[in-house]
Short mmCIF file of C-alpha atoms in Angstrom, two decimals:
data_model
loop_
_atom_site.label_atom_id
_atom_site.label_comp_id
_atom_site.label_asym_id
_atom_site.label_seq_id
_atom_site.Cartn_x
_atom_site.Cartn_y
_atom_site.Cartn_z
CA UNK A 1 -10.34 40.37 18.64
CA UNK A 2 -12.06 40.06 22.22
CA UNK A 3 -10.50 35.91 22.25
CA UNK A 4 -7.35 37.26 21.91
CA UNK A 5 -7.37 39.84 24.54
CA UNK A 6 -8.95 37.10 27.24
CA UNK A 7 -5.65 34.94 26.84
CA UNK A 8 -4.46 36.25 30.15
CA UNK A 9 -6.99 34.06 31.87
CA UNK A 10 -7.49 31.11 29.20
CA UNK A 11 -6.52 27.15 29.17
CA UNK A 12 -4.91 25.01 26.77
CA UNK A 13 -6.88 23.83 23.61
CA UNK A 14 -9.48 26.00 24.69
CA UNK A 15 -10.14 28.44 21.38
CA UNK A 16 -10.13 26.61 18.02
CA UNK A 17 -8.27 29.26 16.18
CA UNK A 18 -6.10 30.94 19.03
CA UNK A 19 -3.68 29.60 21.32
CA UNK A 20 -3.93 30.55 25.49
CA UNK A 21 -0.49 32.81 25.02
CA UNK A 22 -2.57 34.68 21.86
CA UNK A 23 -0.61 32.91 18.53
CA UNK A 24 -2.24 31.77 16.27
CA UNK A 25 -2.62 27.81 16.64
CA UNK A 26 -1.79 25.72 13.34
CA UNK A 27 -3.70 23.92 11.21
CA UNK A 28 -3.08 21.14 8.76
CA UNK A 29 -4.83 20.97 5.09
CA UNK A 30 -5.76 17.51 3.92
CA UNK A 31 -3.15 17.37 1.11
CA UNK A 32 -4.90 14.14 -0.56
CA UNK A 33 -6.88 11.34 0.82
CA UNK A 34 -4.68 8.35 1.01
CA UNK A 35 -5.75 6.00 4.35
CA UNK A 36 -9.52 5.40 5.04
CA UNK A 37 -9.70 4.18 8.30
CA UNK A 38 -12.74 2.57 9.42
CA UNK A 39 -13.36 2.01 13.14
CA UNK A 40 -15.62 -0.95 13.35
CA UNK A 41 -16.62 -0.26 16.72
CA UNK A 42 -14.95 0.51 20.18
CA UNK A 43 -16.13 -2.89 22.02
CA UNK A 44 -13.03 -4.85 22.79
CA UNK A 45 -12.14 -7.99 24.67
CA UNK A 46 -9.50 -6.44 26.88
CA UNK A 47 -9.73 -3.47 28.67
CA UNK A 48 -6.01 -1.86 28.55
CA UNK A 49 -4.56 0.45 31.44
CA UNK A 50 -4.06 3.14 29.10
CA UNK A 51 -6.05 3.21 25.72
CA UNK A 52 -6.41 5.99 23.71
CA UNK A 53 -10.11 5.60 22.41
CA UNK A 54 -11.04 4.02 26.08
CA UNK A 55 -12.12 0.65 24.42
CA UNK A 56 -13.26 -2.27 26.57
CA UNK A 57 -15.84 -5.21 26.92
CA UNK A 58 -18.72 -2.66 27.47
CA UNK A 59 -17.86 0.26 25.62
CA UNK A 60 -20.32 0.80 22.63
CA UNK A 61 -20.31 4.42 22.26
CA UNK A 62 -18.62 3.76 18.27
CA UNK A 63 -21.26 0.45 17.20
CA UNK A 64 -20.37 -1.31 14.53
CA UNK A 65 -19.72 -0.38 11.28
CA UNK A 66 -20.93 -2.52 8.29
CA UNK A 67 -19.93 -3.55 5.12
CA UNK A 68 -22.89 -1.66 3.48
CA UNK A 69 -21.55 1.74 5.17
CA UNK A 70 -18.26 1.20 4.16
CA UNK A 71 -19.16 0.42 0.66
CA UNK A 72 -21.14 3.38 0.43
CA UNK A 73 -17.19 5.33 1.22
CA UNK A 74 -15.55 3.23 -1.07
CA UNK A 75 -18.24 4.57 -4.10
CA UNK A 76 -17.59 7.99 -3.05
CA UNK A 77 -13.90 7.83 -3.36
CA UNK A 78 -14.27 6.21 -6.78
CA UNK A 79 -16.98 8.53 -8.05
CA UNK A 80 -14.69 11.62 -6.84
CA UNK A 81 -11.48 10.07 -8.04
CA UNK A 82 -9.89 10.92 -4.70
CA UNK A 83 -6.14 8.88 -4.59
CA UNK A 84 -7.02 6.17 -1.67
CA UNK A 85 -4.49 3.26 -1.35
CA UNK A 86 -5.73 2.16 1.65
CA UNK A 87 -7.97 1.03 3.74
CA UNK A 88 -7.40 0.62 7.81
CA UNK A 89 -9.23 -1.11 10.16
CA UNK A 90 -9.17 -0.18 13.66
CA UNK A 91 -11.56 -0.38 16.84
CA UNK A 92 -12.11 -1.68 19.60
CA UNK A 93 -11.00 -5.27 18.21
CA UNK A 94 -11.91 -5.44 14.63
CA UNK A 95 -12.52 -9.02 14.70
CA UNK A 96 -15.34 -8.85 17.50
CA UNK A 97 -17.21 -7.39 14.50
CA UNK A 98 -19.15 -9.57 12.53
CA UNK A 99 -19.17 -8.25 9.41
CA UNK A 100 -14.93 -7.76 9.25
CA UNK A 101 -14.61 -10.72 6.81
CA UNK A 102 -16.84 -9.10 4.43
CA UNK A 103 -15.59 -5.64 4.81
CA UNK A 104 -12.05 -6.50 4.11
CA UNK A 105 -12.97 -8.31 1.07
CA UNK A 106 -14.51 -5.54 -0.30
CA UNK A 107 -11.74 -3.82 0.42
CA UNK A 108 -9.59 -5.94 -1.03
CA UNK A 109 -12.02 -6.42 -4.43
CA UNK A 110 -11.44 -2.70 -4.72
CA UNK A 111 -7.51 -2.86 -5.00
CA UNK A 112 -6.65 -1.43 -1.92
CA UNK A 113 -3.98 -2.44 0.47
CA UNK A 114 -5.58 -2.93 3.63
CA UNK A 115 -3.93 -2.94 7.31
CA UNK A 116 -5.75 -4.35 10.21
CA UNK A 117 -4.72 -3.54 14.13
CA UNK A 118 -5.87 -6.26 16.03
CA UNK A 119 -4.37 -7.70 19.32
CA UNK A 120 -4.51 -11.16 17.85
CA UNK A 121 -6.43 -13.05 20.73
CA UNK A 122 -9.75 -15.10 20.98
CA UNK A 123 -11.46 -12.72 18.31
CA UNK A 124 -9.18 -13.35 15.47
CA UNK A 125 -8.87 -17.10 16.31
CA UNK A 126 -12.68 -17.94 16.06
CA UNK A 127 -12.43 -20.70 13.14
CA UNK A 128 -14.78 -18.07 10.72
CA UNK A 129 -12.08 -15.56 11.19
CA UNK A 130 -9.36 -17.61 10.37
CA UNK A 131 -11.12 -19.21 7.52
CA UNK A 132 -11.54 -15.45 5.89
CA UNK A 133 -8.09 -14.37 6.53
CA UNK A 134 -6.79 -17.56 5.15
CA UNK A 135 -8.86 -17.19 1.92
CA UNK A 136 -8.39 -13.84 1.46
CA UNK A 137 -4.47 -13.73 2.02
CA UNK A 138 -4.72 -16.33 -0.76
CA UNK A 139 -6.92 -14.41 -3.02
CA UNK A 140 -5.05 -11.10 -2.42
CA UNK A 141 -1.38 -12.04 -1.60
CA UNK A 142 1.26 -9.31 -0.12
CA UNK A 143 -1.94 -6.86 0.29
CA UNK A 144 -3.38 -7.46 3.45
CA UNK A 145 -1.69 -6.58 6.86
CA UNK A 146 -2.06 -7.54 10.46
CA UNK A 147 -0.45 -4.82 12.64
CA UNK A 148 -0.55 -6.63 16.48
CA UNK A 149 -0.52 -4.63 19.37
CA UNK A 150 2.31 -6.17 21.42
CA UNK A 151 2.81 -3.10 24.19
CA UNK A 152 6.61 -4.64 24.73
CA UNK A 153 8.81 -7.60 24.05
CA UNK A 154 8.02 -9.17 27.65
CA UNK A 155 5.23 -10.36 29.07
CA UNK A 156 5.51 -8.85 32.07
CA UNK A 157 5.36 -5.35 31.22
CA UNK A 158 2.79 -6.30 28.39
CA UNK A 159 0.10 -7.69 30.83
CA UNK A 160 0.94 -4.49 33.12
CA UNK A 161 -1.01 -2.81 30.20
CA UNK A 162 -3.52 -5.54 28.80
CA UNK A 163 -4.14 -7.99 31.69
CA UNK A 164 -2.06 -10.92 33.00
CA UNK A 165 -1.75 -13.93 30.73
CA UNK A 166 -2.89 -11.50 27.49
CA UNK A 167 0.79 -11.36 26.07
CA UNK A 168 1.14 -15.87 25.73
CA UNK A 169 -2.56 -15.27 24.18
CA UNK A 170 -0.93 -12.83 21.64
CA UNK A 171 1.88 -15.17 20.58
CA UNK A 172 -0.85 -17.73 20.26
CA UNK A 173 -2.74 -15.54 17.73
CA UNK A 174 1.09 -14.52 16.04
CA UNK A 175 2.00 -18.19 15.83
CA UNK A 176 -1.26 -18.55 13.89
CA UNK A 177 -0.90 -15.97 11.35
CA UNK A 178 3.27 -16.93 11.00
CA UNK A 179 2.48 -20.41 9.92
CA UNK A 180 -0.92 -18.99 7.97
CA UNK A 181 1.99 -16.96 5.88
CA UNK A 182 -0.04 -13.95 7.11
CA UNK A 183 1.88 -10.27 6.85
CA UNK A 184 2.19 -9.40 10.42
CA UNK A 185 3.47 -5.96 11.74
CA UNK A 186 3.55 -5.15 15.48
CA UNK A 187 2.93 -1.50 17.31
CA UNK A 188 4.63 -1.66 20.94
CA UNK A 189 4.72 1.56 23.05
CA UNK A 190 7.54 3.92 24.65
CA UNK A 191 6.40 4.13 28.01
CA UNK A 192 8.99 1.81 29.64
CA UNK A 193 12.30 3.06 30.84
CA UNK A 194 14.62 1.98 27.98
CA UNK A 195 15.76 3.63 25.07
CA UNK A 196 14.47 3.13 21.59
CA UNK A 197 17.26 0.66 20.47
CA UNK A 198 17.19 -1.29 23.46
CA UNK A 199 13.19 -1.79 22.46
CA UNK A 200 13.97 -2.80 18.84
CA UNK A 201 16.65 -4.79 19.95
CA UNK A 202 13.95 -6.96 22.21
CA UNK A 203 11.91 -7.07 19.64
CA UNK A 204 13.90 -8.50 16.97
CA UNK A 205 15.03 -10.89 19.83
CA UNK A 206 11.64 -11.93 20.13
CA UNK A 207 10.90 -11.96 16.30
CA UNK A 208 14.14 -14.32 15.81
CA UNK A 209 12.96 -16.69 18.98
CA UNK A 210 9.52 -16.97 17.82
CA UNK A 211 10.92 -16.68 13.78
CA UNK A 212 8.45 -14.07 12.82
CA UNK A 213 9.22 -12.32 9.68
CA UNK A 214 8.79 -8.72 11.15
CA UNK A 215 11.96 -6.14 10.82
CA UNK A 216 12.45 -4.74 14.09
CA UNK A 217 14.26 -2.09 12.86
CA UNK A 218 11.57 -0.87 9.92
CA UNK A 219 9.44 1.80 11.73
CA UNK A 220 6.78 0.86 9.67
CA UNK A 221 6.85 -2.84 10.43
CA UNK A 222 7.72 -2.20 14.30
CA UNK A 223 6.11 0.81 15.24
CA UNK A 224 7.22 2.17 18.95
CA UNK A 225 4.00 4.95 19.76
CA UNK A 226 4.20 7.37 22.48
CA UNK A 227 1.88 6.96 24.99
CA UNK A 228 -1.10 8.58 24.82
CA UNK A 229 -2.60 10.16 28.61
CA UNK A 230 -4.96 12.94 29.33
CA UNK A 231 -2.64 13.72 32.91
CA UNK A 232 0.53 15.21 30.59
CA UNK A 233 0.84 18.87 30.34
CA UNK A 234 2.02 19.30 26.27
CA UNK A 235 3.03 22.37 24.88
CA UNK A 236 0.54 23.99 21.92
CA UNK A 237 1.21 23.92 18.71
CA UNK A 238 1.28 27.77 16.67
CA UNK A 239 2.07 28.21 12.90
CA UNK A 240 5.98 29.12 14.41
CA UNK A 241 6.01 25.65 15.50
CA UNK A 242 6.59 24.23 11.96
CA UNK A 243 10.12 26.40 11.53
CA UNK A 244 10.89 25.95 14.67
CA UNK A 245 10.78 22.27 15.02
CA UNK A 246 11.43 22.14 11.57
CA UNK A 247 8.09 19.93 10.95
CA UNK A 248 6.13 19.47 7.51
CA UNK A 249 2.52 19.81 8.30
CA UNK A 250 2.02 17.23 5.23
CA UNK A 251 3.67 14.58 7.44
CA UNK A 252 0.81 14.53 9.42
CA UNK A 253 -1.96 11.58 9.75
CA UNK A 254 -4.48 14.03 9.20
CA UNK A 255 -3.02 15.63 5.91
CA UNK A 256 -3.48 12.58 4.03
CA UNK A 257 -6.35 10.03 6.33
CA UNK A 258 -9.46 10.23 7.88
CA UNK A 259 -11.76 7.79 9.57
CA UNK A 260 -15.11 6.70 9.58
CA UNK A 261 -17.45 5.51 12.44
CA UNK A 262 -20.69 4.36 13.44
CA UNK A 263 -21.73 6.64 16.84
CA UNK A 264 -24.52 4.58 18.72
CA UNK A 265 -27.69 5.94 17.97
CA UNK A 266 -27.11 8.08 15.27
CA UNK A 267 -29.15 8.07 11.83
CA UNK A 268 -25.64 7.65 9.74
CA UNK A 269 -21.98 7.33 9.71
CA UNK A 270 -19.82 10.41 10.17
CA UNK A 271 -16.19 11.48 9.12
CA UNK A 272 -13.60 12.24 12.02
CA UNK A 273 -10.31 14.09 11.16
CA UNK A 274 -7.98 10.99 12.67
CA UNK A 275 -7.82 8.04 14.87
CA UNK A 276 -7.20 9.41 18.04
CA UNK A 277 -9.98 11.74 18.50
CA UNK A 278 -13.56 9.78 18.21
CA UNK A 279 -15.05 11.99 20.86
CA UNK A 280 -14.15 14.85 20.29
CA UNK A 281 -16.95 16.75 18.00
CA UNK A 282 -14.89 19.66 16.61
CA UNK A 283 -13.00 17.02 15.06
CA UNK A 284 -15.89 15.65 13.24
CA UNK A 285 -16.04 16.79 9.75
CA UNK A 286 -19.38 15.97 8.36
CA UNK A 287 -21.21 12.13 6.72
CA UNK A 288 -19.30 12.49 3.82
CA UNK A 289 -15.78 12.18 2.41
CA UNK A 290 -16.09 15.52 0.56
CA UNK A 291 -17.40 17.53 3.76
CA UNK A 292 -14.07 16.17 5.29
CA UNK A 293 -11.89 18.04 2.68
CA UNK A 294 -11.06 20.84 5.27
CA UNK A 295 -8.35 22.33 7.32
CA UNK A 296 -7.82 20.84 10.38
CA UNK A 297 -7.22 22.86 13.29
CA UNK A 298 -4.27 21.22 16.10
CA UNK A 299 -6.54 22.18 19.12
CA UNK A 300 -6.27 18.88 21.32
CA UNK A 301 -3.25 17.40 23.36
CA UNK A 302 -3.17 14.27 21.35
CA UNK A 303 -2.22 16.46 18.44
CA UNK A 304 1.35 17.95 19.92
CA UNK A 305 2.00 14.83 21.98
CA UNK A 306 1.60 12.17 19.79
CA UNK A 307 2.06 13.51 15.99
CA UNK A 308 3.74 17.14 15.92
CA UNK A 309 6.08 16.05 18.79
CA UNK A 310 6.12 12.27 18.92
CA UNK A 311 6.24 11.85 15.51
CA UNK A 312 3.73 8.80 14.96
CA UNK A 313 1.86 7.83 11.89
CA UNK A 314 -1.30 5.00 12.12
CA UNK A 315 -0.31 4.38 9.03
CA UNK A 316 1.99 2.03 7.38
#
């Protein structure tokens, strides 16, 4: 056990199996895959002051995905009867993708719910865009969502984040998709000095102003994450941890979801154990959804911050 007896002198996150104090760090089993998510690549519109997967207008590191790649996922899960329900779409901006329309059809073909994180600007309001949502919300009603990133309930700590301007251009795109009878959701983050009911409480003052039918108080229709930095020093996370904190391991993103992505210049897709960790390569699993079936071991930052201790979930 020569790891363990080098702890004296090792970092955080730095041995997959074995914490820096010598415990042994936990893991989480995929229970059953439930959420697909499918990053359709990390090129945005925006560049944001603090984004997790470091999307902007010249990021391409994730290309994008296409319909035939995700299609080829969706047989898989079929052919291995594996319990999907749905099927996420994250990026970048989803909508700067050109095959989006066509990817959540097939989605939606399939029977699954599907749930779409978009910041609701220019992308989504190109006339094709609209055109697709609108037919498909009317083709598929109640099973598409639009989750909106709207950082806070003002626009002047939102455009601290996304740019000046960028929250009016949200509302714009929310407007849109309230008279389109669209299913909206919104995920705002914790950063800002106020407690969590004084957030919810802007929000639904915002939803009621702007008559949005979003519950501010449903944490799956409002969802408050914690912000997500590289600069915080977070505790690791040891099999103890789930007494202790008195945590389910199952009630983790990565017990029940895994994504998909495109990495520029590489021959074919590959599996990542969550959302948050694209570049990361111990947390890629393999090209297919049955190499993914494996235990996933909490050995990054993002893991204790945002899902053992912050609680989140990308999913509705």
């Amino acid at each position: 056990m020569k790891d363990i007896e080098q702890t004296d002198n090792a970092q955080k996150f730095e041995h997959p199996t074995i914490t820096a104090k010598g415990e042994e760090r936990a893991w989480v089993s995929l229970e059953q895959l439930e959420t697909l998510w499918v990053n359709t690549g990390t090129l945005c519109n925006i560049e944001c002051a603090n984004c997790y997967i470091e999307s902007s207008p010249t990021n391409d590191q994730l290309v994008y995905f296409k319909a035939s790649d995700l299609r080829t996922y969706l047989n898989e899960s079929a052919d291995h009867n594996m319990p999907v329900t749905e099927i996420g779409f994250t990026g970048g901006e989803p909508f700067m993708n050109s095959e989006i329309i066509d990817m959540l059809r097939l989605s939606l073909e399939r029977g699954f719910s599907v749930l779409v994180l978009t910041n609701a600007m220019l992308p989504m309001m190109r006339r094709t865009i609209r055109d697709g949502l609108v037919a498909l919300n009317a083709a598929y009603p109640g099973k598409m969502t639009l989750r909106i990133s709207l950082d806070h309930h003002s626009a002047k700590m939102h455009d601290l984040e996304r740019g000046e301007g960028s929250f009016e251009k949200t509302l714009i795109g929310m407007r849109w998709l309230r008279d389109a009878g669209i299913k909206m959701a919104v995920a705002g983050r914790t950063l800002w000095d106020e407690t969590e009911a004084d957030a919810r409480a802007g929000f639904a003052a915002l939803y009621q102003a702007e008559g949005f039918d979003i519950d501010a108080h449903a944490p799956a229709e409002t969802v408050l994450f914690p912000e997500i930095t590289g600069t915080l020093d977070v505790p690791e996370i040891t099999t103890a941890c789930w007494g202790i904190l008195k945590k389910d391991p199952r009630d983790l993103m990565c017990s029940n979801a895994r994504m998909v992505v495109r990495r520029k210049g590489a021959d074919s897709p590959a599996v990542l154990a969550c959302t948050l960790l694209a570049y990361d390569p111990q947390f890629e699993l393999g090209p297919t959804l049955r190499d993914a079936d494996r235990d996933v071991r909490l050995n990054h930052p993002h893991c204790a911050k945002f899902c053992v201790l912050g609680g989140a979930s990308c999913s509705g």
